[in-house]
Amino acid sequence: MIEQFIEGLYKNIVEGNMKLYRQFFLYDPNEEGTIEYWKNAIAFYDKLDDKDKEILFSIIKSTIVDTVSNVLAVLDGHEDIDRINVQVKLNGQENDSELQDAFLAYVEDLDE
């Protein structure tokens, strides 16, 4: 159960958001409705060579992975948020506080 959950998190959050970010940087910054933040980000991106663009995407991916990992640490009970006790069950089953470890192992296996 945990493996299926972790794989779904990775595919939906990491891969899904990476796809969105790659698309965002292809937008025309002059398109109507583009907010200032994205205009500036696209202008920055357009100045990069292909190697630096891939480095930027690597940084974005690492940030997404780190964020998911940190949220899982909270859900596992490894990190406290104002002394709030969080208990997560997957389909009614305890997860033995191993979501973060399982997620990081999954990511590591993909990187090999």
mmCIF file of C-alpha atoms in Angstrom:
data_model
loop_
_atom_site.group_PDB
_atom_site.id
_atom_site.type_symbol
_atom_site.label_atom_id
_atom_site.label_comp_id
_atom_site.label_asym_id
_atom_site.label_seq_id
_atom_site.Cartn_x
_atom_site.Cartn_y
_atom_site.Cartn_z
ATOM 1 C CA MET A 1 0.000 0.000 0.000
ATOM 2 C CA ILE A 2 2.767 2.450 0.916
ATOM 3 C CA GLU A 3 4.625 1.774 -2.325
ATOM 4 C CA GLN A 4 1.515 2.537 -4.380
ATOM 5 C CA PHE A 5 0.917 5.747 -2.409
ATOM 6 C CA ILE A 6 4.555 6.866 -2.805
ATOM 7 C CA GLU A 7 4.574 6.124 -6.532
ATOM 8 C CA GLY A 8 1.342 8.103 -6.918
ATOM 9 C CA LEU A 9 2.792 11.045 -4.970
ATOM 10 C CA TYR A 10 5.880 11.073 -7.151
ATOM 11 C CA LYS A 11 4.010 10.820 -10.428
ATOM 12 C CA ASN A 12 1.317 13.348 -9.525
ATOM 13 C CA ILE A 13 3.358 15.899 -7.613
ATOM 14 C CA VAL A 14 6.944 15.678 -8.860
ATOM 15 C CA GLU A 15 6.433 14.597 -12.469
ATOM 16 C CA GLY A 16 3.150 16.484 -12.835
ATOM 17 C CA ASN A 17 4.573 19.748 -11.560
ATOM 18 C CA MET A 18 7.770 19.388 -13.580
ATOM 19 C CA LYS A 19 5.637 19.075 -16.698
ATOM 20 C CA LEU A 20 3.717 22.215 -15.696
ATOM 21 C CA TYR A 21 6.889 24.204 -15.024
ATOM 22 C CA ARG A 22 8.374 23.214 -18.371
ATOM 23 C CA GLN A 23 5.161 24.424 -20.032
ATOM 24 C CA PHE A 24 5.094 27.679 -18.048
ATOM 25 C CA PHE A 25 8.499 28.657 -19.366
ATOM 26 C CA LEU A 26 7.302 28.229 -22.955
ATOM 27 C CA TYR A 27 4.509 30.810 -22.577
ATOM 28 C CA ASP A 28 4.717 34.144 -24.309
ATOM 29 C CA PRO A 29 5.315 36.615 -21.456
ATOM 30 C CA ASN A 30 3.342 39.239 -23.384
ATOM 31 C CA GLU A 31 0.238 37.065 -23.516
ATOM 32 C CA GLU A 32 -2.735 38.737 -21.903
ATOM 33 C CA GLY A 33 -3.257 37.693 -18.305
ATOM 34 C CA THR A 34 0.353 36.684 -17.622
ATOM 35 C CA ILE A 35 1.176 37.865 -14.119
ATOM 36 C CA GLU A 36 4.308 39.910 -13.446
ATOM 37 C CA TYR A 37 6.001 37.064 -11.566
ATOM 38 C CA TRP A 38 5.839 34.791 -14.628
ATOM 39 C CA LYS A 39 6.857 37.592 -16.998
ATOM 40 C CA ASN A 40 10.026 38.050 -14.951
ATOM 41 C CA ALA A 41 10.621 34.307 -14.623
ATOM 42 C CA ILE A 42 10.204 33.748 -18.373
ATOM 43 C CA ALA A 43 12.516 36.675 -19.160
ATOM 44 C CA PHE A 44 15.133 35.157 -16.833
ATOM 45 C CA TYR A 45 14.684 31.699 -18.376
ATOM 46 C CA ASP A 46 14.994 33.032 -21.919
ATOM 47 C CA LYS A 47 18.461 34.420 -21.103
ATOM 48 C CA LEU A 48 19.776 30.970 -20.136
ATOM 49 C CA ASP A 49 21.552 28.611 -22.502
ATOM 50 C CA ASP A 50 20.236 25.046 -22.822
ATOM 51 C CA LYS A 51 22.620 23.653 -20.180
ATOM 52 C CA ASP A 52 21.604 26.296 -17.644
ATOM 53 C CA LYS A 53 17.919 25.713 -18.409
ATOM 54 C CA GLU A 54 18.360 22.049 -17.474
ATOM 55 C CA ILE A 55 20.198 23.085 -14.301
ATOM 56 C CA LEU A 56 17.252 25.318 -13.404
ATOM 57 C CA PHE A 57 14.819 22.429 -13.908
ATOM 58 C CA SER A 58 17.043 20.212 -11.775
ATOM 59 C CA ILE A 59 16.880 22.807 -8.984
ATOM 60 C CA ILE A 60 13.093 23.020 -9.313
ATOM 61 C CA LYS A 61 12.777 19.213 -9.175
ATOM 62 C CA SER A 62 15.000 19.018 -6.097
ATOM 63 C CA THR A 63 12.888 21.678 -4.413
ATOM 64 C CA ILE A 64 9.690 19.748 -5.135
ATOM 65 C CA VAL A 65 11.209 16.490 -3.836
ATOM 66 C CA ASP A 66 12.489 18.214 -0.679
ATOM 67 C CA THR A 67 9.100 19.811 -0.053
ATOM 68 C CA VAL A 68 7.221 16.520 -0.437
ATOM 69 C CA SER A 69 9.776 14.847 1.839
ATOM 70 C CA ASN A 70 9.340 17.531 4.508
ATOM 71 C CA VAL A 71 5.547 17.231 4.415
ATOM 72 C CA LEU A 72 5.842 13.452 4.746
ATOM 73 C CA ALA A 73 8.125 13.927 7.771
ATOM 74 C CA VAL A 74 5.324 15.917 9.413
ATOM 75 C CA LEU A 75 2.763 13.257 8.504
ATOM 76 C CA ASP A 76 5.088 10.568 9.874
ATOM 77 C CA GLY A 77 5.301 12.445 13.166
ATOM 78 C CA HIS A 78 9.032 13.167 12.823
ATOM 79 C CA GLU A 79 8.460 16.922 12.704
ATOM 80 C CA ASP A 80 6.127 18.772 15.055
ATOM 81 C CA ILE A 81 3.981 21.684 14.039
ATOM 82 C CA ASP A 82 2.914 23.561 17.140
ATOM 83 C CA ARG A 83 2.530 20.294 19.078
ATOM 84 C CA ILE A 84 -0.166 18.973 16.761
ATOM 85 C CA ASN A 85 -0.212 15.195 16.638
ATOM 86 C CA VAL A 86 -0.793 13.864 13.130
ATOM 87 C CA GLN A 87 -1.633 10.247 12.465
ATOM 88 C CA VAL A 88 -1.912 9.075 8.879
ATOM 89 C CA LYS A 89 -3.502 5.837 7.755
ATOM 90 C CA LEU A 90 -3.580 4.517 4.215
ATOM 91 C CA ASN A 91 -6.894 2.777 3.557
ATOM 92 C CA GLY A 92 -7.285 2.400 7.311
ATOM 93 C CA GLN A 93 -3.847 0.836 7.820
ATOM 94 C CA GLU A 94 -1.052 2.296 9.961
ATOM 95 C CA ASN A 95 2.018 3.308 7.973
ATOM 96 C CA ASP A 96 4.601 2.851 10.766
ATOM 97 C CA SER A 97 5.875 6.400 10.202
ATOM 98 C CA GLU A 98 7.816 5.376 7.116
ATOM 99 C CA LEU A 99 6.308 7.565 4.386
ATOM 100 C CA GLN A 100 9.278 9.933 4.190
ATOM 101 C CA ASP A 101 11.814 7.089 4.118
ATOM 102 C CA ALA A 102 9.808 5.231 1.479
ATOM 103 C CA PHE A 103 9.511 8.361 -0.663
ATOM 104 C CA LEU A 104 13.238 9.155 -0.482
ATOM 105 C CA ALA A 105 14.116 5.524 -1.270
ATOM 106 C CA TYR A 106 11.788 5.638 -4.282
ATOM 107 C CA VAL A 107 13.451 8.838 -5.537
ATOM 108 C CA GLU A 108 16.909 7.364 -4.970
ATOM 109 C CA ASP A 109 15.990 4.224 -6.933
ATOM 110 C CA LEU A 110 14.816 6.389 -9.845
ATOM 111 C CA ASP A 111 18.075 8.344 -9.849
ATOM 112 C CA GLU A 112 20.240 5.211 -10.133
#
